[in-house]
Structures are given as structure tokens and as C-alpha cells.
Amino acid sequence: MEILIAVPCFNEEEIIEETLSSLANETSNIENHDFKFLVVNDGSYDNTKNILSDINEEISVVSSITNQGLSEVFNSIMHYAKKANFDYLIVFDADLQYPVEEINNLINRIQNSQSDIVIGCRNFGKDNHFGKIKNLIQKYGSRVISYILGVRISDVTSGFRIYSKRAIGELFSSNNFTYTVETLFQAAKIKLQIDTVLLKSFN
């Protein structure tokens, strides 16, 4: 199986090397899959672009001159993955807010459940990553959207997701700000199967 790990990136000079190193180390321990890496540098004006230019040839980099926003980055990632005919796509944020240790759990879940999208869900009842009020907003907002969709998703804004080949070919964001919620409604409309994994190691 060929799996693309795509990393949206904007002004991450302090952590981008650590993120890519962590991803490379983690995936080296996962057997029977061929991993490729793509960094989408969304108009960074710090030293991110220079750092990426020095990274080895195994990592592809796409850069824009100005900041286009998450939706355009998402569409660029989908286009890249579709054109290269990847079996799966994982989107992983450059700031390491999600645990790389959970990557294999997402892969196992999407293969075992034969889903089209698997979302790595943060536990807003236990983690301290956000403040109490933001946790509550995320928690209850996810409940409302889950009810509308008819699919139980405890973290609808999580950007840590794995997509099947069908999802790669079908999803496209027209939102000017973010793609996470919009593409869930789109997925439900075209009957893509959505599943979730609770991120046990998220803190």
C-alpha cells in the first residue's frame, strides 16, 4: 500500500524538522506500507522555506508565495494524492499537536473497517491542550454536527485524518477558511463511510 503523509505548514521554523523526523522514525517501524511525504508550505514568511529546501530528496515540498489558507492547502493535497494514485492519504499538522504514535492505529482502522475517512479524535474531557471553555465548545459542537450528519464523531474539527482512494478522488473544499467540517457534510452526502479513533496518547 502506498500512503502519502501530507503536512500543511505555515511559519513552523521552530518545529518542522522535528515533525518530519518524528514522522519518518514512526513510519519506519510500520511494515507492509510504502510511505511518501509531502509538505505544503502555505506562504511562510519565516525561515521555514529555507529549512525545507535543505531537507533530503525523500520529502516533496510544494510552496505558495502567499498564505492561501487551510482549504486551498487541503485541495492541493487532494490533487497531489489523486494525481499520484496513492492508496491512502494521512493529513498531519506541522505543529505536532497530534501524536505520531497514533498513525498506525488510523491505518489499521481504515483497513479493518473498510471506511473512507478515519478521524483521530482528541479527548476533550481529559486533555489539557485547550482551555476549559474551548474544550466545551468543541465537545458540544461535535455533538450537534454528529446529530445532523447521523454519524457519531467526538471531534469534528480534528485535522488528523486518513482518507481512502475514493475519498481522495471525491472530496473538495469550497470553504474560504477551513475544510474539516465542510468535507464531513460532503462525505455524508456522497455516502462515504466515516469512522473514528480516540487518540489515547493525546495530551
PDB file of C-alpha atoms in Angstrom:
ATOM      1  CA  MET A   1       0.000   0.000   0.000  1.00  0.00           C
ATOM      2  CA  GLU A   2       1.293   3.450  -0.898  1.00  0.00           C
ATOM      3  CA  ILE A   3       0.468   6.041   1.735  1.00  0.00           C
ATOM      4  CA  LEU A   4       1.045   9.767   1.424  1.00  0.00           C
ATOM      5  CA  ILE A   5       1.558  11.739   4.638  1.00  0.00           C
ATOM      6  CA  ALA A   6       0.844  15.399   3.913  1.00  0.00           C
ATOM      7  CA  VAL A   7       1.917  18.150   6.289  1.00  0.00           C
ATOM      8  CA  PRO A   8       0.314  21.601   5.922  1.00  0.00           C
ATOM      9  CA  CYS A   9       2.831  24.169   7.088  1.00  0.00           C
ATOM     10  CA  PHE A  10       2.782  27.903   7.885  1.00  0.00           C
ATOM     11  CA  ASN A  11       5.609  29.605   9.807  1.00  0.00           C
ATOM     12  CA  GLU A  12       6.811  26.469  11.567  1.00  0.00           C
ATOM     13  CA  GLU A  13      10.570  27.142  11.558  1.00  0.00           C
ATOM     14  CA  GLU A  14      10.927  26.068  15.190  1.00  0.00           C
ATOM     15  CA  ILE A  15       9.374  22.628  14.835  1.00  0.00           C
ATOM     16  CA  ILE A  16       9.123  21.498  11.217  1.00  0.00           C
ATOM     17  CA  GLU A  17      12.363  19.497  11.305  1.00  0.00           C
ATOM     18  CA  GLU A  18      11.296  17.714  14.493  1.00  0.00           C
ATOM     19  CA  THR A  19       7.876  16.954  12.996  1.00  0.00           C
ATOM     20  CA  LEU A  20       9.289  15.422   9.840  1.00  0.00           C
ATOM     21  CA  SER A  21      11.915  13.480  11.775  1.00  0.00           C
ATOM     22  CA  SER A  22       9.249  12.107  14.123  1.00  0.00           C
ATOM     23  CA  LEU A  23       7.067  11.052  11.204  1.00  0.00           C
ATOM     24  CA  ALA A  24       9.974   9.359   9.445  1.00  0.00           C
ATOM     25  CA  ASN A  25      11.010   7.486  12.595  1.00  0.00           C
ATOM     26  CA  GLU A  26       7.471   6.352  13.346  1.00  0.00           C
ATOM     27  CA  THR A  27       6.652   5.143   9.843  1.00  0.00           C
ATOM     28  CA  SER A  28       9.951   3.268   9.573  1.00  0.00           C
ATOM     29  CA  ASN A  29       8.535   0.869  12.161  1.00  0.00           C
ATOM     30  CA  ILE A  30       5.305   0.213  10.225  1.00  0.00           C
ATOM     31  CA  GLU A  31       5.618  -2.766   7.893  1.00  0.00           C
ATOM     32  CA  ASN A  32       3.946  -3.554   4.562  1.00  0.00           C
ATOM     33  CA  HIS A  33       3.394   0.081   3.579  1.00  0.00           C
ATOM     34  CA  ASP A  34       5.336   2.463   1.384  1.00  0.00           C
ATOM     35  CA  PHE A  35       5.256   5.966   2.872  1.00  0.00           C
ATOM     36  CA  LYS A  36       5.866   9.190   0.982  1.00  0.00           C
ATOM     37  CA  PHE A  37       5.930  12.670   2.491  1.00  0.00           C
ATOM     38  CA  LEU A  38       4.590  15.962   1.183  1.00  0.00           C
ATOM     39  CA  VAL A  39       4.968  19.342   2.893  1.00  0.00           C
ATOM     40  CA  VAL A  40       2.689  22.118   1.675  1.00  0.00           C
ATOM     41  CA  ASN A  41       4.330  25.378   2.703  1.00  0.00           C
ATOM     42  CA  ASP A  42       1.468  27.868   2.730  1.00  0.00           C
ATOM     43  CA  GLY A  43       3.301  31.155   2.192  1.00  0.00           C
ATOM     44  CA  SER A  44       5.516  31.041   5.287  1.00  0.00           C
ATOM     45  CA  TYR A  45       7.478  34.265   5.783  1.00  0.00           C
ATOM     46  CA  ASP A  46       9.839  32.967   8.479  1.00  0.00           C
ATOM     47  CA  ASN A  47      12.748  30.588   7.826  1.00  0.00           C
ATOM     48  CA  THR A  48      10.510  27.577   7.089  1.00  0.00           C
ATOM     49  CA  LYS A  49      11.090  27.653   3.324  1.00  0.00           C
ATOM     50  CA  ASN A  50      14.876  27.679   3.724  1.00  0.00           C
ATOM     51  CA  ILE A  51      14.742  24.805   6.193  1.00  0.00           C
ATOM     52  CA  LEU A  52      12.601  22.762   3.807  1.00  0.00           C
ATOM     53  CA  SER A  53      14.976  23.429   0.923  1.00  0.00           C
ATOM     54  CA  ASP A  54      17.743  21.646   2.852  1.00  0.00           C
ATOM     55  CA  ILE A  55      15.681  18.522   3.579  1.00  0.00           C
ATOM     56  CA  ASN A  56      16.521  15.262   1.812  1.00  0.00           C
ATOM     57  CA  GLU A  57      15.017  14.282  -1.520  1.00  0.00           C
ATOM     58  CA  GLU A  58      12.557  11.781   0.004  1.00  0.00           C
ATOM     59  CA  ILE A  59      10.269  14.639   1.047  1.00  0.00           C
ATOM     60  CA  SER A  60       8.371  16.607  -1.601  1.00  0.00           C
ATOM     61  CA  VAL A  61       7.688  20.276  -0.949  1.00  0.00           C
ATOM     62  CA  VAL A  62       5.048  22.485  -2.543  1.00  0.00           C
ATOM     63  CA  SER A  63       5.191  26.187  -1.668  1.00  0.00           C
ATOM     64  CA  SER A  64       2.950  29.167  -2.337  1.00  0.00           C
ATOM     65  CA  ILE A  65       4.115  32.778  -2.358  1.00  0.00           C
ATOM     66  CA  THR A  66       1.226  33.989  -0.201  1.00  0.00           C
ATOM     67  CA  ASN A  67      -0.866  32.340   2.501  1.00  0.00           C
ATOM     68  CA  GLN A  68      -3.820  30.606   0.828  1.00  0.00           C
ATOM     69  CA  GLY A  69      -5.487  29.116   3.905  1.00  0.00           C
ATOM     70  CA  LEU A  70      -6.289  25.574   5.008  1.00  0.00           C
ATOM     71  CA  SER A  71      -8.986  24.919   2.423  1.00  0.00           C
ATOM     72  CA  GLU A  72      -6.706  25.664  -0.533  1.00  0.00           C
ATOM     73  CA  VAL A  73      -3.933  23.632   1.077  1.00  0.00           C
ATOM     74  CA  PHE A  74      -6.345  20.729   1.516  1.00  0.00           C
ATOM     75  CA  ASN A  75      -7.375  20.921  -2.148  1.00  0.00           C
ATOM     76  CA  SER A  76      -3.733  20.996  -3.219  1.00  0.00           C
ATOM     77  CA  ILE A  77      -3.026  17.912  -1.117  1.00  0.00           C
ATOM     78  CA  MET A  78      -6.007  16.063  -2.571  1.00  0.00           C
ATOM     79  CA  HIS A  79      -4.972  16.935  -6.115  1.00  0.00           C
ATOM     80  CA  TYR A  80      -1.419  15.753  -5.479  1.00  0.00           C
ATOM     81  CA  ALA A  81      -2.566  12.471  -3.894  1.00  0.00           C
ATOM     82  CA  LYS A  82      -5.106  11.797  -6.650  1.00  0.00           C
ATOM     83  CA  LYS A  83      -2.644  12.509  -9.450  1.00  0.00           C
ATOM     84  CA  ALA A  84      -0.040  10.197  -7.894  1.00  0.00           C
ATOM     85  CA  ASN A  85      -2.699   7.490  -7.295  1.00  0.00           C
ATOM     86  CA  PHE A  86      -1.981   6.910  -3.600  1.00  0.00           C
ATOM     87  CA  ASP A  87      -3.976   4.219  -1.802  1.00  0.00           C
ATOM     88  CA  TYR A  88      -4.322   6.308   1.350  1.00  0.00           C
ATOM     89  CA  LEU A  89      -3.664   9.854   2.472  1.00  0.00           C
ATOM     90  CA  ILE A  90      -2.890  10.992   6.016  1.00  0.00           C
ATOM     91  CA  VAL A  91      -3.030  14.691   6.888  1.00  0.00           C
ATOM     92  CA  PHE A  92      -0.828  15.587   9.847  1.00  0.00           C
ATOM     93  CA  ASP A  93      -0.391  19.093  11.293  1.00  0.00           C
ATOM     94  CA  ALA A  94       3.129  20.525  11.309  1.00  0.00           C
ATOM     95  CA  ASP A  95       2.943  21.710  14.926  1.00  0.00           C
ATOM     96  CA  LEU A  96       2.964  18.154  16.355  1.00  0.00           C
ATOM     97  CA  GLN A  97      -0.272  18.700  18.264  1.00  0.00           C
ATOM     98  CA  TYR A  98      -1.284  15.167  17.278  1.00  0.00           C
ATOM     99  CA  PRO A  99       0.738  12.106  18.387  1.00  0.00           C
ATOM    100  CA  VAL A 100       2.707  10.380  15.637  1.00  0.00           C
ATOM    101  CA  GLU A 101       2.296   7.163  17.633  1.00  0.00           C
ATOM    102  CA  GLU A 102      -1.337   7.027  16.530  1.00  0.00           C
ATOM    103  CA  ILE A 103      -0.616   6.837  12.792  1.00  0.00           C
ATOM    104  CA  ASN A 104      -0.641   3.046  12.710  1.00  0.00           C
ATOM    105  CA  ASN A 105      -3.952   3.000  14.605  1.00  0.00           C
ATOM    106  CA  LEU A 106      -5.546   5.133  11.880  1.00  0.00           C
ATOM    107  CA  ILE A 107      -4.169   2.861   9.170  1.00  0.00           C
ATOM    108  CA  ASN A 108      -5.405  -0.291  10.913  1.00  0.00           C
ATOM    109  CA  ARG A 109      -8.857   1.197  11.496  1.00  0.00           C
ATOM    110  CA  ILE A 110      -9.444   2.326   7.915  1.00  0.00           C
ATOM    111  CA  GLN A 111      -8.320  -1.051   6.572  1.00  0.00           C
ATOM    112  CA  ASN A 112     -10.231  -3.181   9.082  1.00  0.00           C
ATOM    113  CA  SER A 113     -13.446  -1.162   8.873  1.00  0.00           C
ATOM    114  CA  GLN A 114     -13.153  -0.535   5.120  1.00  0.00           C
ATOM    115  CA  SER A 115     -14.023   3.103   5.793  1.00  0.00           C
ATOM    116  CA  ASP A 116     -13.271   6.055   3.551  1.00  0.00           C
ATOM    117  CA  ILE A 117     -12.313   8.509   6.290  1.00  0.00           C
ATOM    118  CA  VAL A 118     -10.998   7.843   9.779  1.00  0.00           C
ATOM    119  CA  ILE A 119     -10.643  10.795  12.136  1.00  0.00           C
ATOM    120  CA  GLY A 120      -8.211  10.877  15.037  1.00  0.00           C
ATOM    121  CA  CYS A 121     -10.359  12.365  17.809  1.00  0.00           C
ATOM    122  CA  ARG A 122      -8.976  14.298  20.742  1.00  0.00           C
ATOM    123  CA  ASN A 123     -10.420  13.570  24.186  1.00  0.00           C
ATOM    124  CA  PHE A 124     -11.772  16.955  25.274  1.00  0.00           C
ATOM    125  CA  GLY A 125     -12.922  15.545  28.606  1.00  0.00           C
ATOM    126  CA  LYS A 126      -9.400  14.670  29.759  1.00  0.00           C
ATOM    127  CA  ASP A 127      -6.732  16.560  27.841  1.00  0.00           C
ATOM    128  CA  ASN A 128      -5.240  19.907  28.792  1.00  0.00           C
ATOM    129  CA  HIS A 129      -4.252  21.047  25.320  1.00  0.00           C
ATOM    130  CA  PHE A 130      -7.084  23.585  25.185  1.00  0.00           C
ATOM    131  CA  GLY A 131      -8.733  25.676  27.866  1.00  0.00           C
ATOM    132  CA  LYS A 132     -11.907  24.507  29.597  1.00  0.00           C
ATOM    133  CA  ILE A 133     -14.244  26.759  27.608  1.00  0.00           C
ATOM    134  CA  LYS A 134     -12.765  25.782  24.238  1.00  0.00           C
ATOM    135  CA  ASN A 135     -12.978  22.116  25.215  1.00  0.00           C
ATOM    136  CA  LEU A 136     -16.688  22.530  25.958  1.00  0.00           C
ATOM    137  CA  ILE A 137     -17.303  24.328  22.663  1.00  0.00           C
ATOM    138  CA  GLN A 138     -15.508  21.576  20.759  1.00  0.00           C
ATOM    139  CA  LYS A 139     -17.332  18.847  22.654  1.00  0.00           C
ATOM    140  CA  TYR A 140     -20.870  20.150  22.251  1.00  0.00           C
ATOM    141  CA  GLY A 141     -20.291  21.487  18.745  1.00  0.00           C
ATOM    142  CA  SER A 142     -19.218  17.991  17.719  1.00  0.00           C
ATOM    143  CA  ARG A 143     -22.391  16.540  19.238  1.00  0.00           C
ATOM    144  CA  VAL A 144     -24.605  18.899  17.228  1.00  0.00           C
ATOM    145  CA  ILE A 145     -22.833  18.215  13.954  1.00  0.00           C
ATOM    146  CA  SER A 146     -22.809  14.466  14.645  1.00  0.00           C
ATOM    147  CA  TYR A 147     -26.576  14.583  15.149  1.00  0.00           C
ATOM    148  CA  ILE A 148     -27.062  16.403  11.838  1.00  0.00           C
ATOM    149  CA  LEU A 149     -24.771  14.003   9.986  1.00  0.00           C
ATOM    150  CA  GLY A 150     -26.146  10.888  11.623  1.00  0.00           C
ATOM    151  CA  VAL A 151     -22.594   9.794  12.423  1.00  0.00           C
ATOM    152  CA  ARG A 152     -21.065   9.860  15.885  1.00  0.00           C
ATOM    153  CA  ILE A 153     -17.885  11.971  15.745  1.00  0.00           C
ATOM    154  CA  SER A 154     -16.481  13.312  19.002  1.00  0.00           C
ATOM    155  CA  ASP A 155     -14.042  15.734  17.332  1.00  0.00           C
ATOM    156  CA  VAL A 156     -15.334  17.169  14.067  1.00  0.00           C
ATOM    157  CA  THR A 157     -12.561  19.769  13.759  1.00  0.00           C
ATOM    158  CA  SER A 158      -9.648  17.354  14.058  1.00  0.00           C
ATOM    159  CA  GLY A 159      -7.278  17.691  11.130  1.00  0.00           C
ATOM    160  CA  PHE A 160      -5.605  14.351  11.848  1.00  0.00           C
ATOM    161  CA  ARG A 161      -7.327  12.096   9.316  1.00  0.00           C
ATOM    162  CA  ILE A 162      -6.711   9.261   6.913  1.00  0.00           C
ATOM    163  CA  TYR A 163      -8.534   9.092   3.582  1.00  0.00           C
ATOM    164  CA  SER A 164      -9.185   6.197   1.212  1.00  0.00           C
ATOM    165  CA  LYS A 165      -8.547   6.386  -2.526  1.00  0.00           C
ATOM    166  CA  ARG A 166     -12.260   7.004  -3.097  1.00  0.00           C
ATOM    167  CA  ALA A 167     -12.294   9.896  -0.624  1.00  0.00           C
ATOM    168  CA  ILE A 168      -9.175  11.361  -2.250  1.00  0.00           C
ATOM    169  CA  GLY A 169     -10.965  11.348  -5.591  1.00  0.00           C
ATOM    170  CA  GLU A 170     -14.248  12.807  -4.340  1.00  0.00           C
ATOM    171  CA  LEU A 171     -13.586  15.464  -1.697  1.00  0.00           C
ATOM    172  CA  PHE A 172     -13.053  19.148  -2.448  1.00  0.00           C
ATOM    173  CA  SER A 173     -13.343  22.167  -0.160  1.00  0.00           C
ATOM    174  CA  SER A 174     -15.027  25.395  -1.264  1.00  0.00           C
ATOM    175  CA  ASN A 175     -14.886  26.972   2.195  1.00  0.00           C
ATOM    176  CA  ASN A 176     -12.666  30.043   2.483  1.00  0.00           C
ATOM    177  CA  PHE A 177     -11.449  29.200   5.978  1.00  0.00           C
ATOM    178  CA  THR A 178     -11.232  25.502   6.815  1.00  0.00           C
ATOM    179  CA  TYR A 179     -12.162  22.171   5.314  1.00  0.00           C
ATOM    180  CA  THR A 180     -12.680  19.913   8.344  1.00  0.00           C
ATOM    181  CA  VAL A 181     -16.423  20.301   8.927  1.00  0.00           C
ATOM    182  CA  GLU A 182     -17.432  21.080   5.344  1.00  0.00           C
ATOM    183  CA  THR A 183     -15.898  17.886   3.989  1.00  0.00           C
ATOM    184  CA  LEU A 184     -17.735  15.803   6.599  1.00  0.00           C
ATOM    185  CA  PHE A 185     -21.065  17.049   5.244  1.00  0.00           C
ATOM    186  CA  GLN A 186     -19.802  16.439   1.721  1.00  0.00           C
ATOM    187  CA  ALA A 187     -18.694  12.914   2.660  1.00  0.00           C
ATOM    188  CA  ALA A 188     -22.058  12.113   4.221  1.00  0.00           C
ATOM    189  CA  LYS A 189     -23.883  13.392   1.143  1.00  0.00           C
ATOM    190  CA  ILE A 190     -21.982  11.115  -1.222  1.00  0.00           C
ATOM    191  CA  LYS A 191     -22.165   8.237   1.274  1.00  0.00           C
ATOM    192  CA  LEU A 192     -18.512   7.926   2.183  1.00  0.00           C
ATOM    193  CA  GLN A 193     -18.043   5.753   5.272  1.00  0.00           C
ATOM    194  CA  ILE A 194     -16.714   7.748   8.248  1.00  0.00           C
ATOM    195  CA  ASP A 195     -15.096   6.190  11.307  1.00  0.00           C
ATOM    196  CA  THR A 196     -13.081   7.492  14.253  1.00  0.00           C
ATOM    197  CA  VAL A 197     -10.208   6.597  16.545  1.00  0.00           C
ATOM    198  CA  LEU A 198      -9.883   8.084  20.039  1.00  0.00           C
ATOM    199  CA  LEU A 199      -6.338   9.374  20.437  1.00  0.00           C
ATOM    200  CA  LYS A 200      -5.283   7.704  23.661  1.00  0.00           C
ATOM    201  CA  SER A 201      -1.872   9.357  23.729  1.00  0.00           C
ATOM    202  CA  PHE A 202      -3.150  12.887  23.058  1.00  0.00           C
ATOM    203  CA  ASN A 203      -2.384  15.305  25.893  1.00  0.00           C
TER     204      ASN A 203
END
